[in-house]
Structure formats: structure tokens, C-alpha cells
Short mmCIF file of C-alpha atoms in Angstrom, two decimals:
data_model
loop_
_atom_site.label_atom_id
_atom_site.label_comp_id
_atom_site.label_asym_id
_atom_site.label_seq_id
_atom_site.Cartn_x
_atom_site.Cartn_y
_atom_site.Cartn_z
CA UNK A 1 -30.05 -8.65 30.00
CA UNK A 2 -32.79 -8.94 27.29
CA UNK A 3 -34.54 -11.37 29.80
CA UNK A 4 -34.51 -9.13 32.97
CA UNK A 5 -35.58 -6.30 29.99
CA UNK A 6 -38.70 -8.69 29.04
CA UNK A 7 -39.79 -9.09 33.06
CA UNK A 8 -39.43 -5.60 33.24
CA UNK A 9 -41.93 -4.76 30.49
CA UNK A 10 -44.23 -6.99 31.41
CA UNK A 11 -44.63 -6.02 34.77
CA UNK A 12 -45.44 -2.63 33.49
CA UNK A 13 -47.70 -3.92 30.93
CA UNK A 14 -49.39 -5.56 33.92
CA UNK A 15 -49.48 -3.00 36.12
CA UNK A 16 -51.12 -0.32 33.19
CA UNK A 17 -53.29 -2.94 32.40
CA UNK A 18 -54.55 -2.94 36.32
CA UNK A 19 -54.73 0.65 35.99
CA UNK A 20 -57.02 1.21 33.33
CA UNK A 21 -59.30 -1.45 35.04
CA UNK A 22 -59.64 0.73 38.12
CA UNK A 23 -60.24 3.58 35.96
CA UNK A 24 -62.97 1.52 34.11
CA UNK A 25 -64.60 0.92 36.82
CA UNK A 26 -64.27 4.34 38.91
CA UNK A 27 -65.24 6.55 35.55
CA UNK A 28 -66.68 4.27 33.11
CA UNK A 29 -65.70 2.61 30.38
CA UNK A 30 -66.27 5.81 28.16
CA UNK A 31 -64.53 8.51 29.46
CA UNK A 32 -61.74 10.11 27.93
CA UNK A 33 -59.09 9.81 30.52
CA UNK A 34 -59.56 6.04 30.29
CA UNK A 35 -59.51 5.91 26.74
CA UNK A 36 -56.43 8.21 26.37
CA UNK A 37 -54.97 5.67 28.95
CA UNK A 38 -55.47 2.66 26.69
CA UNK A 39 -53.81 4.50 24.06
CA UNK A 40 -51.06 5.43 25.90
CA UNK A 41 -50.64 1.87 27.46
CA UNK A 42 -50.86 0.69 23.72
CA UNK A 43 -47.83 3.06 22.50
CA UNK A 44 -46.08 2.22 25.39
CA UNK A 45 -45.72 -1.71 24.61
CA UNK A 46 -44.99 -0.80 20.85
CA UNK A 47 -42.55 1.63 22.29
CA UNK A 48 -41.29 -0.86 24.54
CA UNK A 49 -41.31 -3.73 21.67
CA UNK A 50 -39.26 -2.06 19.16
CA UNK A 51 -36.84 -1.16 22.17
CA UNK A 52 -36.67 -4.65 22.88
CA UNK A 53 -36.47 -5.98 19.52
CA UNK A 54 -33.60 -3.74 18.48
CA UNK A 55 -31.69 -5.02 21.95
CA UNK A 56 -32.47 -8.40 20.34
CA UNK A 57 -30.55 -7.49 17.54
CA UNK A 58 -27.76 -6.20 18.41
CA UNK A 59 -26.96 -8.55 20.98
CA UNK A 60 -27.07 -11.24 18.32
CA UNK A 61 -25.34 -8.93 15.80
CA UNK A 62 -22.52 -8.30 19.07
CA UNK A 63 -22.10 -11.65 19.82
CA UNK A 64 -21.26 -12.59 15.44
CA UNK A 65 -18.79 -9.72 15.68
CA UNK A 66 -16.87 -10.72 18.80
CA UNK A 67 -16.85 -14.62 17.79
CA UNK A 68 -16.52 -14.31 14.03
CA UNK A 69 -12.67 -15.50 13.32
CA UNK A 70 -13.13 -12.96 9.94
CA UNK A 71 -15.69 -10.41 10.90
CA UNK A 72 -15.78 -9.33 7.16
CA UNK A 73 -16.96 -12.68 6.40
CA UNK A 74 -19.98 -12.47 7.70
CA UNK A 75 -20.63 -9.01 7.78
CA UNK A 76 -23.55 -9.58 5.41
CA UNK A 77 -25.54 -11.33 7.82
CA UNK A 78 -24.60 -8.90 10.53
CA UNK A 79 -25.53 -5.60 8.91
CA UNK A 80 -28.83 -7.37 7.87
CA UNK A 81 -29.61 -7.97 11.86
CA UNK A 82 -28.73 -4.56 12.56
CA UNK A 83 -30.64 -3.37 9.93
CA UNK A 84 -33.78 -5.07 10.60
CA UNK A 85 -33.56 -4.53 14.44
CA UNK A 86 -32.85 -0.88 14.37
CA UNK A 87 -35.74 -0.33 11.32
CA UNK A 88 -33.15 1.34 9.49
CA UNK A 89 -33.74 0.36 5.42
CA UNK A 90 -30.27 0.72 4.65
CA UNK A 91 -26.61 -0.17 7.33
CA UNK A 92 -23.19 0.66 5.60
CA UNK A 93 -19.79 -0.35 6.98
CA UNK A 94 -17.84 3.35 5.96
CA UNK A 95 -14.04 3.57 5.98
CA UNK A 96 -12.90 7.58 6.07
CA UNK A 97 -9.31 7.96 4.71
CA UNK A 98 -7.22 11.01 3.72
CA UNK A 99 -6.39 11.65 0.35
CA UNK A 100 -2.67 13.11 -1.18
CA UNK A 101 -3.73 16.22 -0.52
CA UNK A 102 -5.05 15.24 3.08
CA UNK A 103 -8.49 16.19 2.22
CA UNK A 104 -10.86 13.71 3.87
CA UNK A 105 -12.72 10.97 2.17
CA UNK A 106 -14.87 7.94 2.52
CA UNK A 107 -15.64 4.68 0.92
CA UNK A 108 -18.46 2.92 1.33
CA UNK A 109 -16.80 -0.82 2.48
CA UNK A 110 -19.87 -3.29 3.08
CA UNK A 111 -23.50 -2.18 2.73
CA UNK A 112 -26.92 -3.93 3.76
CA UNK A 113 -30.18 -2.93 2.10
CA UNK A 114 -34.00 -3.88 3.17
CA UNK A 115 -35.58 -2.92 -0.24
CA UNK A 116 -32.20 -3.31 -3.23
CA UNK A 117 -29.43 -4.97 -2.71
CA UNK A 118 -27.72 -3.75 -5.40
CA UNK A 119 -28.15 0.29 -4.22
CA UNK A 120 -25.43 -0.70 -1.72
CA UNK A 121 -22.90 -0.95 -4.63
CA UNK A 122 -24.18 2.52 -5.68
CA UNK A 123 -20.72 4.23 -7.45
CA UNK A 124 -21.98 7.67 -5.49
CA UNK A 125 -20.93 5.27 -2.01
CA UNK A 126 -16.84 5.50 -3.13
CA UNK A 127 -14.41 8.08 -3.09
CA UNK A 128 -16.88 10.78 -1.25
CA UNK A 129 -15.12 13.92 -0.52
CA UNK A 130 -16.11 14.85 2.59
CA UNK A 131 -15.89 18.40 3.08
CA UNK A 132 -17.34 19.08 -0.34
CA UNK A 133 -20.48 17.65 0.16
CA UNK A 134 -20.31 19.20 3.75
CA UNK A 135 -20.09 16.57 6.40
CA UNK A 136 -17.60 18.39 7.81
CA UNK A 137 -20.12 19.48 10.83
CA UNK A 138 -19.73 15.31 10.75
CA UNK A 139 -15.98 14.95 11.47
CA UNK A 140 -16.41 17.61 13.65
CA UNK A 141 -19.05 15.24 16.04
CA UNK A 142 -17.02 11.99 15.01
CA UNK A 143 -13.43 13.27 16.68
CA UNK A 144 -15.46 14.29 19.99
CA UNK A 145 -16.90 10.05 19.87
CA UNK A 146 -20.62 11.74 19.00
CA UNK A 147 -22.82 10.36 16.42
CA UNK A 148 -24.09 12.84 13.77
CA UNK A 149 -28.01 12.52 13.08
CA UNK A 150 -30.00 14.64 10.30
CA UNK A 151 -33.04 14.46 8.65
CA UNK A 152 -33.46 14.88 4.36
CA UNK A 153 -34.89 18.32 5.01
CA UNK A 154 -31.90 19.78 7.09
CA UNK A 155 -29.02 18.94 3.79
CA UNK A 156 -28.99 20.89 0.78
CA UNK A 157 -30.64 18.55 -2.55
CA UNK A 158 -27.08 19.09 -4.09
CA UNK A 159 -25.24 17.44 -0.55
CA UNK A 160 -27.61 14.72 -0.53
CA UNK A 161 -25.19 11.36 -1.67
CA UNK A 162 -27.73 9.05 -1.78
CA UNK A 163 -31.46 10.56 -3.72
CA UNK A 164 -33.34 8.25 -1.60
CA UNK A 165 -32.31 8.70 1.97
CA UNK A 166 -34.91 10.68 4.08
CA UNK A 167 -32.18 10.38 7.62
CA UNK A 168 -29.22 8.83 8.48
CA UNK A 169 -27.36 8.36 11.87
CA UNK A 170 -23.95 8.21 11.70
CA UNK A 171 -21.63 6.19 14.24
CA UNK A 172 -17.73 6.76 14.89
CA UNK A 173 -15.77 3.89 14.32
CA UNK A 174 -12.47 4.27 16.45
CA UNK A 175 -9.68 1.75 15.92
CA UNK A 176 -6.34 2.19 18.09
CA UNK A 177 -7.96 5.52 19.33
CA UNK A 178 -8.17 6.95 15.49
CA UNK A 179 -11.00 7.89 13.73
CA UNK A 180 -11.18 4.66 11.51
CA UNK A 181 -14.69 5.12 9.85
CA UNK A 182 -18.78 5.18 10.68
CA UNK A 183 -21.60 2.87 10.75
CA UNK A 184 -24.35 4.67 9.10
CA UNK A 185 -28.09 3.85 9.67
CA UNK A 186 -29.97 5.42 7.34
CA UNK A 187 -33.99 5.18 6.30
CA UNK A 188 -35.45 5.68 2.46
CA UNK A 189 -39.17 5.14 2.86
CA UNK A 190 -39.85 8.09 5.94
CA UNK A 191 -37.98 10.30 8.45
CA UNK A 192 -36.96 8.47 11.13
CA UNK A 193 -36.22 9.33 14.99
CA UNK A 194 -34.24 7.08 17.55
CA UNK A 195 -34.74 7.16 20.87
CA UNK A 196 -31.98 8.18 23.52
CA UNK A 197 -31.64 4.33 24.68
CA UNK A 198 -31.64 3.20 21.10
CA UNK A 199 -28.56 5.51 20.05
CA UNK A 200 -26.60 4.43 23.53
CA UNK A 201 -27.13 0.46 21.86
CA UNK A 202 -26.23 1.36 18.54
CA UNK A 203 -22.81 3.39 19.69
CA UNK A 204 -21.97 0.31 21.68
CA UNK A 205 -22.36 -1.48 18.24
CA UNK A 206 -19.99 0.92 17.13
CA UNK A 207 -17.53 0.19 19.78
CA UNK A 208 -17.81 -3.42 19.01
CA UNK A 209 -16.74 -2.97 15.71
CA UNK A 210 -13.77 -0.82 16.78
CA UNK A 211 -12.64 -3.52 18.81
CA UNK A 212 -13.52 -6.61 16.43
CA UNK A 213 -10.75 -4.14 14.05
CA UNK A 214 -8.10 -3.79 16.10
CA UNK A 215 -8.50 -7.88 17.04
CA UNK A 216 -8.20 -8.18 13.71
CA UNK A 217 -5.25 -5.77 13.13
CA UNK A 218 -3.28 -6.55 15.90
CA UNK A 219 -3.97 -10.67 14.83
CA UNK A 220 -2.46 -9.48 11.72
CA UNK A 221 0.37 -7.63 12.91
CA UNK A 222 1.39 -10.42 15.17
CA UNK A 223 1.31 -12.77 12.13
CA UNK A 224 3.31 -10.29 10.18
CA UNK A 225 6.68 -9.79 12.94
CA UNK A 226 6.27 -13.21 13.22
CA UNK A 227 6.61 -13.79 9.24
CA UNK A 228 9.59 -11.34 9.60
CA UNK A 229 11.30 -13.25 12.38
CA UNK A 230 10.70 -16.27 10.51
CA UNK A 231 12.44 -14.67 7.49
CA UNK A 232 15.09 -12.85 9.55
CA UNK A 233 16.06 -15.98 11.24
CA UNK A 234 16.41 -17.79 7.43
CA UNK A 235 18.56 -15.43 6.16
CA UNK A 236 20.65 -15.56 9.35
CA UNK A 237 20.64 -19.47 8.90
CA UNK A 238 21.92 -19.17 5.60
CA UNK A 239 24.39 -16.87 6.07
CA UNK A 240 26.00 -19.17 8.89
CA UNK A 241 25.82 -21.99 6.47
CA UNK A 242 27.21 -20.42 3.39
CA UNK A 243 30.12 -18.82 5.99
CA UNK A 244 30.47 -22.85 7.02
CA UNK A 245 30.26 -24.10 3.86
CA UNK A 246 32.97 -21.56 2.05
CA UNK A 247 35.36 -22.48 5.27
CA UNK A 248 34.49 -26.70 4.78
CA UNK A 249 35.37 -26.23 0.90
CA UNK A 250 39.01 -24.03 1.90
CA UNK A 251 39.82 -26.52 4.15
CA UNK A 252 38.38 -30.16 2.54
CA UNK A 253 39.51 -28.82 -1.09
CA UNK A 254 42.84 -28.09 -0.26
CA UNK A 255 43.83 -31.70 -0.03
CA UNK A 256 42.95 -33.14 -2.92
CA UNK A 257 44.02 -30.14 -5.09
CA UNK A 258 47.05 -30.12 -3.46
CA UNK A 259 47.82 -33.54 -4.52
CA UNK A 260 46.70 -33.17 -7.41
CA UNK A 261 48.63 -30.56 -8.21
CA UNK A 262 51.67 -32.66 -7.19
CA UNK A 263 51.13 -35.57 -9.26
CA UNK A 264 50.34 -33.37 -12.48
CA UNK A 265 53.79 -31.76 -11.75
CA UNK A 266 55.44 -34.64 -10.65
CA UNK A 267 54.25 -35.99 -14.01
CA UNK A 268 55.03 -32.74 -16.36
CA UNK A 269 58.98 -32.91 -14.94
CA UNK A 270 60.02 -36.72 -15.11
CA UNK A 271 57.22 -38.21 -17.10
CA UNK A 272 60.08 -39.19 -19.47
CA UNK A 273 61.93 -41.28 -16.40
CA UNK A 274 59.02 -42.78 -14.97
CA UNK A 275 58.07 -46.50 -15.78
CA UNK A 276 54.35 -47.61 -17.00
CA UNK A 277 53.29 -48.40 -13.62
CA UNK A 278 54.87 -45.43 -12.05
CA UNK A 279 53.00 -43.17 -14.77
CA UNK A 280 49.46 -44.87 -14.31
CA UNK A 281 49.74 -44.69 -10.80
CA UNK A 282 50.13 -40.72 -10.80
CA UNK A 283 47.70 -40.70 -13.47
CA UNK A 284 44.96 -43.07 -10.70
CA UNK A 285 45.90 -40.36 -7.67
CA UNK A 286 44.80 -37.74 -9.56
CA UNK A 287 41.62 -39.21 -11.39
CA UNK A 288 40.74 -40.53 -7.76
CA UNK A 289 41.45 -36.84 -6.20
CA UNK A 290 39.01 -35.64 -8.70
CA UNK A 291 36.31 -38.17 -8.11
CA UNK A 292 36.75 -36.70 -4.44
CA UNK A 293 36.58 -33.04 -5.72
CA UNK A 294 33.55 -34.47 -7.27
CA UNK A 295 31.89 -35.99 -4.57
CA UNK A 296 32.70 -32.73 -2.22
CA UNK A 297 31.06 -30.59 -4.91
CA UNK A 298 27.78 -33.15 -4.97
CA UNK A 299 27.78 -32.24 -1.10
CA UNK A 300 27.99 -28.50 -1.29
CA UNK A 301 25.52 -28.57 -3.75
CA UNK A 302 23.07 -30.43 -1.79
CA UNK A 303 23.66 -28.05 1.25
CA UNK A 304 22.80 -25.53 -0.56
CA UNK A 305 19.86 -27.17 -1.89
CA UNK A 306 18.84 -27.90 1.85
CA UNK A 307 19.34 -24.16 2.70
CA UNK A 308 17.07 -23.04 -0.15
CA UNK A 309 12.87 -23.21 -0.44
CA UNK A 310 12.16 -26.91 0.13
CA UNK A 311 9.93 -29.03 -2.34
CA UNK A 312 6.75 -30.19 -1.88
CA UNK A 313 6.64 -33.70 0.20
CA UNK A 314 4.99 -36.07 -2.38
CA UNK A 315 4.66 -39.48 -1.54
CA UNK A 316 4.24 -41.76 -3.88
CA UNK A 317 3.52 -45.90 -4.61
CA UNK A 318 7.10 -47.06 -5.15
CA UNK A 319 8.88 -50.64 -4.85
CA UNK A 320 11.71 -49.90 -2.02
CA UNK A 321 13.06 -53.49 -2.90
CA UNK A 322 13.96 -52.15 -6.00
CA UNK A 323 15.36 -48.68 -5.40
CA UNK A 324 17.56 -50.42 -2.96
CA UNK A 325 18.91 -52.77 -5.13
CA UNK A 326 19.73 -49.74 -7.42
CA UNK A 327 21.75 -48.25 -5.33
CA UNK A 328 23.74 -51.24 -4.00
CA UNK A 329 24.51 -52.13 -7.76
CA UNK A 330 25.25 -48.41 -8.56
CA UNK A 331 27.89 -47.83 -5.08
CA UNK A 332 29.17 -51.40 -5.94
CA UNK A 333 30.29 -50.16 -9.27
CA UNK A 334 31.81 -47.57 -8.29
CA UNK A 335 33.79 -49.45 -5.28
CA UNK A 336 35.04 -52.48 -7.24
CA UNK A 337 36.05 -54.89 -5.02
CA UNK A 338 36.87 -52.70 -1.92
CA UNK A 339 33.39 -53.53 -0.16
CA UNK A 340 30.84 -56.34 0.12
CA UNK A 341 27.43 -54.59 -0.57
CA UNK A 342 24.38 -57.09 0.70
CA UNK A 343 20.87 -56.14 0.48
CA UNK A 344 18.75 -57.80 2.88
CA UNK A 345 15.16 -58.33 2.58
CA UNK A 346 11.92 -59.59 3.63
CA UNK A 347 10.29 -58.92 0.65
CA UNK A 348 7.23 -57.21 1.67
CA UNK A 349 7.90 -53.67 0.70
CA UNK A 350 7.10 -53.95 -3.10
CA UNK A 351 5.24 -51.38 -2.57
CA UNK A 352 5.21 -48.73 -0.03
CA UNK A 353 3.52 -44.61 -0.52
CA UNK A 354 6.72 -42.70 0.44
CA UNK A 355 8.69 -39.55 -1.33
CA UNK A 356 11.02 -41.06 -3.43
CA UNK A 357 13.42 -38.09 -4.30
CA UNK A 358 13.64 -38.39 0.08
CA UNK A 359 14.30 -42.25 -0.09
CA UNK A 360 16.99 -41.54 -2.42
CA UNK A 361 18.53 -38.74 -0.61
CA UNK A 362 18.67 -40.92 2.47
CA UNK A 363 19.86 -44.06 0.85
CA UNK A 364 22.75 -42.40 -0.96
CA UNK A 365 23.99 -40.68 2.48
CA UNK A 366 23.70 -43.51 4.35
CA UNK A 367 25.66 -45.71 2.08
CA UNK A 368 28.15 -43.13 1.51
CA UNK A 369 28.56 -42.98 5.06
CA UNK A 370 29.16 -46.48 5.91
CA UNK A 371 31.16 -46.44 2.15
CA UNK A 372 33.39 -43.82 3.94
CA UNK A 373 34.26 -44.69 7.41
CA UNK A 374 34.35 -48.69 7.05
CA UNK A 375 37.82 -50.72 6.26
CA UNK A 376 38.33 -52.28 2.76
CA UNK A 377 37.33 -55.83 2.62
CA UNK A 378 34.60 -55.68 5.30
CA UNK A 379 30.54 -55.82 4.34
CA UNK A 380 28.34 -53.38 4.20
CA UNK A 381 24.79 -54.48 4.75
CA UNK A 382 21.27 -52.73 3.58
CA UNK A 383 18.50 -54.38 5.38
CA UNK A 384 14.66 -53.93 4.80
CA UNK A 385 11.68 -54.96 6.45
CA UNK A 386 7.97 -53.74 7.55
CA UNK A 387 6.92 -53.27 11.09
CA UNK A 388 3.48 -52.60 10.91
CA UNK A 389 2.44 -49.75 8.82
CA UNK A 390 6.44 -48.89 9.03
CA UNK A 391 9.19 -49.04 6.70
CA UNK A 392 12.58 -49.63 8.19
CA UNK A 393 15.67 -49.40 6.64
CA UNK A 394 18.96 -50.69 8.64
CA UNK A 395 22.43 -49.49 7.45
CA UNK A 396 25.34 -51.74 8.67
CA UNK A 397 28.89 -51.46 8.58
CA UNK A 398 32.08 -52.53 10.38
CA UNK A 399 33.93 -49.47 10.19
CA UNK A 400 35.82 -46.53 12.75
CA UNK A 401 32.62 -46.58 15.07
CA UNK A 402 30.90 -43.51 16.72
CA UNK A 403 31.00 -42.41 20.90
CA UNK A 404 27.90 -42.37 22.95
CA UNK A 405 29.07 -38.95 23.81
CA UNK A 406 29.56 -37.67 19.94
CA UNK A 407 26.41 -39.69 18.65
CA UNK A 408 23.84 -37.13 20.49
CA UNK A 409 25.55 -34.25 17.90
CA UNK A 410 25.60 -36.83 15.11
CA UNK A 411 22.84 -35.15 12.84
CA UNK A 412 23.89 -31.62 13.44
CA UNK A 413 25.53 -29.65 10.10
CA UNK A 414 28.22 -29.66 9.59
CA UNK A 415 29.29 -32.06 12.72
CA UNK A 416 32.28 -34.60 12.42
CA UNK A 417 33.11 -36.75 14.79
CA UNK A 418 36.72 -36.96 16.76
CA UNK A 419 37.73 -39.98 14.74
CA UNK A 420 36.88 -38.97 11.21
CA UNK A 421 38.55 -35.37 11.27
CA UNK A 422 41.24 -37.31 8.59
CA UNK A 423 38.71 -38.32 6.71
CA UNK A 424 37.49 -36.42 3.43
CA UNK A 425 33.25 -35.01 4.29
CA UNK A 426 31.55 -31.92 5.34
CA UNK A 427 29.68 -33.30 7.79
CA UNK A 428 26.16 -32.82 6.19
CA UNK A 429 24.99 -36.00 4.78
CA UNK A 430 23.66 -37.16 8.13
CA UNK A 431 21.64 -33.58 8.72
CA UNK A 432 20.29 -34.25 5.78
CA UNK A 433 19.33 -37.68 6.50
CA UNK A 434 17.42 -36.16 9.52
CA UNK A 435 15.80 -33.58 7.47
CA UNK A 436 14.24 -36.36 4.83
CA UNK A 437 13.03 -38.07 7.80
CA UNK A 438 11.22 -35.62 9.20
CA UNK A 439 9.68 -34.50 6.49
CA UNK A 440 7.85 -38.11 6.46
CA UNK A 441 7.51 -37.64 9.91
CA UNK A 442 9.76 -40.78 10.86
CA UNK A 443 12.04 -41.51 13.44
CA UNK A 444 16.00 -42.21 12.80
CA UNK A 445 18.27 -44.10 15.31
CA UNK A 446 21.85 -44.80 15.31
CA UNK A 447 23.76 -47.96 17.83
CA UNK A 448 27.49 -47.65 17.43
CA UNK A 449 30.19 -48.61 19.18
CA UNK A 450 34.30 -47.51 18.83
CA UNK A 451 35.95 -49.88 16.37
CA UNK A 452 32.76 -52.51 16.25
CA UNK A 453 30.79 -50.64 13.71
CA UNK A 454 27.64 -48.43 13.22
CA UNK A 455 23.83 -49.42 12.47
CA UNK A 456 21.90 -46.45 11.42
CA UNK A 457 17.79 -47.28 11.72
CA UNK A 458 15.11 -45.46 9.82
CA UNK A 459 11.32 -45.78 10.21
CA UNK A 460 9.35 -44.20 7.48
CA UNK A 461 5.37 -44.50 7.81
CA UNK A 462 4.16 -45.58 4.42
CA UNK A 463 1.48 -43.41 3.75
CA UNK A 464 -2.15 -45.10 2.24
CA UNK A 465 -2.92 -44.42 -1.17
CA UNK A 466 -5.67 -42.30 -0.22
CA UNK A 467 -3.52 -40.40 1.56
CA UNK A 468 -0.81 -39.40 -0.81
#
């Protein structure tokens, strides 16, 4: 458009130009018609220049609005084009608002200004009542979408807000089809007229800003259901698992209290007729029911932790070799002799950048796991290698097995297979497992088979120093 504007002028230019030769020639170079043509030939290309330079303007001004991702952010630069296009000496973004008492006023939001920058932060700019210094004629023009244009001489000294404004043009600024606030174009230094085509360029400027706000708003909005969704669908997540979680503990807490409570009465009514043996063995079931209480409670708890605002992921430079040999030595204690523990190694992760709160989390499910569903007397193997720039960690056992059918719900909460409904577990440690996975973004695998065992595989990335 500003092209086919340039050709345009310059063909007229031309043609004038021819014009006043004829004349030149026909009359002489004296005459007043000729001369009162190259005058008017001469205020027609300054005319015709500051047209074009303002279209210059706000087409670059435009095209900052509609691609800037936070107009606000560079509104500086914008109001400056305007400014200096339009040969206005001072452009102010101004949001109109209505007061407690509904009485309208107006803040002065961004300001741009050719002479002193700091006049834009004038305190006369905020909290303008607008009927009281009598731009109600103003509102009037803004709710019919007309701009409102006056000149120093036609405002009383007292309604004047700023002392050194000789005009001002004042643009409606309509967001969702409200009045939202004005661009103002104002001049300090002289009265100053706009044409008819400058004021239809400006409004569209006007427009533009309209619709860069309601981008904006509606951006925002969109962000905001979406943040409530989010939330919604948390608390409806939590609620499901605190429903499943008070149902796993009625039902997986009954058991052991239950025996429990047997052996403790068993023990209060013939403690007297009971041999050593017979006593110490009451005394083991219920020591061993509360180590399961125990471990039930350790599981709730970390449900609830999973449920909750999750930590930061921090990796950092640990030796997996040797967290891995912690926990074999620590579940070995606690088993005696009721499983072989093995940790195989290849030695090469020493050091490795991973979260090591995660690495324990997994390590202690997956052993508890194989712990749990494996025979006494069989092994239990923890292997470790690198593949690459890949951590894997293998957990073997020889225990109850897993489907192919049930292993594609194996990491959902709490999930328990067919086989190990009898068994004590509320089905989270393995959703869990997942869940520190992920958050490394690795990959877990399981190959079972019924009766022959399960290998659960992890690959962590180990991240580069740099990195974490």
C-alpha cells in the first residue's frame, strides 16, 4: 500500500511539474498564476510527504502491535513511531475505568514524549475524573466510536490536565465491544490540525490496539480455565486416591491387626500354659504383623507424598555402585537368610548425574517387589551396567510371575495382579517406579513369565555435569 501510495504521488508530482512548464512557457516565467502554481505544487508534495510519512508509521507501528507476543513490552518503541509519524509531541496509552461511585475515570497507562520523557509520568496523568474536568462531551463521542479533537483555546485554563498541551486528538479504544480506553495525540509546541485521511489511519491504529487487547485477554483467559482445569482435575485425582487409599488401608490393615490382636489375646489368657517356644512364637507373629503395619504405613505415606506438589528434579554426580550396594546390605538385613541378594556390576557407573532421592525411591520399590512376590531360598539379583549415555538397572527374581495380559496395567495405582491378591501391598510401588522414571525422562520395561520369574529394566539418561 505505501508503495502504490509513493507511485501515486509521484505521478502527480510529475504531472504538476509538466504543468507549470507549459505555463512557463505560455505566460512567462513571471506571472503570478505560474508562481502561485509552484507554490501550490510545493505544498502539495509536503502535504503529500507528511501523509506518506505518517502511513509509514503506522504501518510499522501496526505491524509491532499485531506480532508483538507482549504488546506492552514494546509499547515504548511503538508510541515513539506513532508519535514521530503523526507529528504529535506527546502519544499516551489511556485506560478509562469507573470508580465506587461509578463516576468515570482515567489513568494514564504508557506515555511517549518528543521533548521530556519524564512529563509522561506527570502525577496530573492518574486518577483523572472525567466529568469534572469536563470530557464528558468526550465519552459522549467515544461510545458513538468518534474521536474527540480540540484545540487549547476551546477548554477552560482550569480543565486543561496537562499546562503544556496546545491540542489533543483523542481515539476510542474498544475491547470486547466496551469502551476500554483512548489513544491520545496531543501537540505542546503549536496548534495542530489533522487531515481527514490522517484521522481515518490513526482510528485504524486505534482498532489495532483494541484487537492486540482482546488477543491478549482472551490468551489470558484461555491460560486461566486451563489453570482451573488443571487444578480441578488435581483435586479430583486426589480425592479418588485418598477414597482408594482409605479403602486399601480397611482392607490390607485388617489382617495384620486382626492377628495381632489374636496373638496378644491368645497370649493375655494362657500365657501361664504356654511353653518358651510357644510364647516367643506369638510374641514373632505379632512383632512381624507390625513390621507389616509398618511397611503398609511407609506406602500410604509415600502415596500421599506422590499425590501432593512434587519436588524439584535435581540431578546430581552420585556413585550408583554404591547406593546399590546400600540397599542390598540394608534389605539383606532385614531378610536374614530368607533371600540371596547379588549385586551385579560392570563397574562403570561410579559416577553417573541422576536424582538421587528418585534412584532411591525406585531401588527400594523394586527390591521390595521382587522381596515380596519371590519364594524363600531363591536369589534376587540387582544388575548394573551403562549403555551409552544410559544407566540401566535390571531387577531379577524367581518369584509368582506376572501375565502378558496383566503386565500392560502393571504401573497403574493402585493395580494388583490376579496372583498376588493374598499377598500384603497397595499396589503403588510400581506407579511410583513409573513416576521417578519419567521424571528423568527414562524408559522402564518389565519380561515376566507365570511361575519363571520377573525382570524389571530401567534406563535412566545420566545427565552431563553441565547439565545438572
Amino acid at each position: 500500500m505505501r508503495g502504490h501510495h509513493e507511485a501515486s504521488r509521484s505521478v502527480l508530482h510529475e504531472r504538476l511539474l509538466a504543468f507549470e512548464r507549459t505555463l512557463r512557457t505560455v505566460v512567462g516565467a513571471e506571472c503570478e498564476l505560474v508562481q502561485q502554481m509552484a507554490e501550490l505544487r510545493r505544498d502539495i508534495a509536503t502535504e503529500v510527504e507528511r501523509q506518506s510519512q505518517l502511513l509509514a508509521g503506522i504501518n510499522t507501528a501496526a505491524i509491532r502491535l499485531l506480532r508483538a507476543e507482549r504488546w506492552r513490552a514494546e509499547i515504548a518503541d511503538i508510541l515513539r513511531l506513532l508519535g514521530e509519524a503523526s507529528g504529535a509531541d506527546r502519544v499516551g496509552v489511556i485506560k478509562i475505568r469507573a470508580d465506587n461511585g461509578d463516576r468515570p475515570k482515567a489513568d494514564l497507562l504508557y506515555g511517549w514524549d518528543r521533548i521530556d520523557p519524564v512529563s509522561a509520568q506527570n502525577p496530573n496523568f492518574q486518577n483523572i475524573d472525567m466529568l469534572a474536568w469536563g470530557f464528558g462531551p468526550m465519552l459522549e463521542n467515544f461510545h458513538d466510536a468518534k474521536a474527540f479533537y480540540f484545540h487549547r483555546s476551546e477548554r477552560p485554563a482550569n480543565q486543561i490536565v496537562a499546562d503544556d498541551h496546545q491540542s489533543s486528538l483523542n481515539f476510542p479504544i474498544f475491547v470486547n465491544g466496551a469502551l476500554w480506553g483512548c489513544l491520545i495525540f496531543a501537540t505542546t509546541q503549536a496548534e495542530h490540525d489533522w487531515l481527514a485521511a490522517e484521522l481515518d489511519a490513526l482510528q485504524i491504529t486505534a482498532s489495532i490496539f483494541g484487537a492486540t487487547i482482546e488477543r491478549e485477554l482472551a490468551e489470558a483467559t484461555a491460560i486461566e480455565r486451563n489453570r482451573l482445569q488443571l487444578e480441578l482435575q488435581h483435586e479430583h485425582e486426589l480425592n479418588t486416591t485418598k477414597t482408594q487409599i482409605m479403602r486399601m488401608i480397611s482392607h490390607e490393615f485388617r489382617t495384620p491387626l486382626a492377628i495381632i490382636m489374636s496373638s496378644s489375646t491368645l497370649l493375655h489368657n494362657y500365657y501361664e500354659r504356654m511353653t518358651i517356644n510357644e510364647q516367643h512364637d506369638k510374641l514373632d507373629t505379632i512383632q512381624q504383623q507390625v513390621d507389616q503395619l509398618e511397611y503398609l504405613l511407609e506406602r500410604v505415606t509415600e502415596a500421599l507424598h506422590e499425590s501432593g506438589p512434587q519436588q524439584p528434579f535435581q540431578p546430581i554426580k552420585c556413585n550408583l555402585e554404591l547406593i546399590c550396594q546400600l540397599h542390598l546390605v540394608e534389605a539383606q538385613a532385614k531378610l536374614g537368610s530368607r533371600h540371596r541378594l547379588q549385586l551385579v556390576s560392570d563397574g562403570t557407573l561410579t559416577e553417573a548425574y541422576v536424582d538421587e532421592y528418585l534412584v532411591h525411591r525406585i531401588l527400594t520399590n523394586l527390591l521390595s517387589n521382587a522381596i515380596k512376590y519371590s519364594t524363600d531360598n531363591t536369589e534376587i539379583q540387582l544388575r548394573l551396567s551403562a549403555d551409552g549415555d544410559n544407566a540401566i538397572i535390571e531387577v531379577e527374581d524367581q518369584g509368582i510371575g506376572i501375565s502378558l495380559k496383566e503386565q500392560t496395567r502393571l504401573f497403574e495405582q493402585f493395580y494388583k495382579t490376579t496372583n498376588a491378591e493374598n499377598i500384603s501391598g497397595i499396589g503403588l510401588g510400581l506407579s511410583i517406579v513409573r513416576e521417578c522414571v519419567e521424571r528423568h525422562h527414562g524408559k522402564i520395561s518389565v519380561r515376566s513369565e507365570i511361575d519363571l520369574g520377573t525382570t524389571f529394566t530401567v534406563r535412566l539418561p545420566m545427565r552431563a555435569a553441565q547439565t545438572a
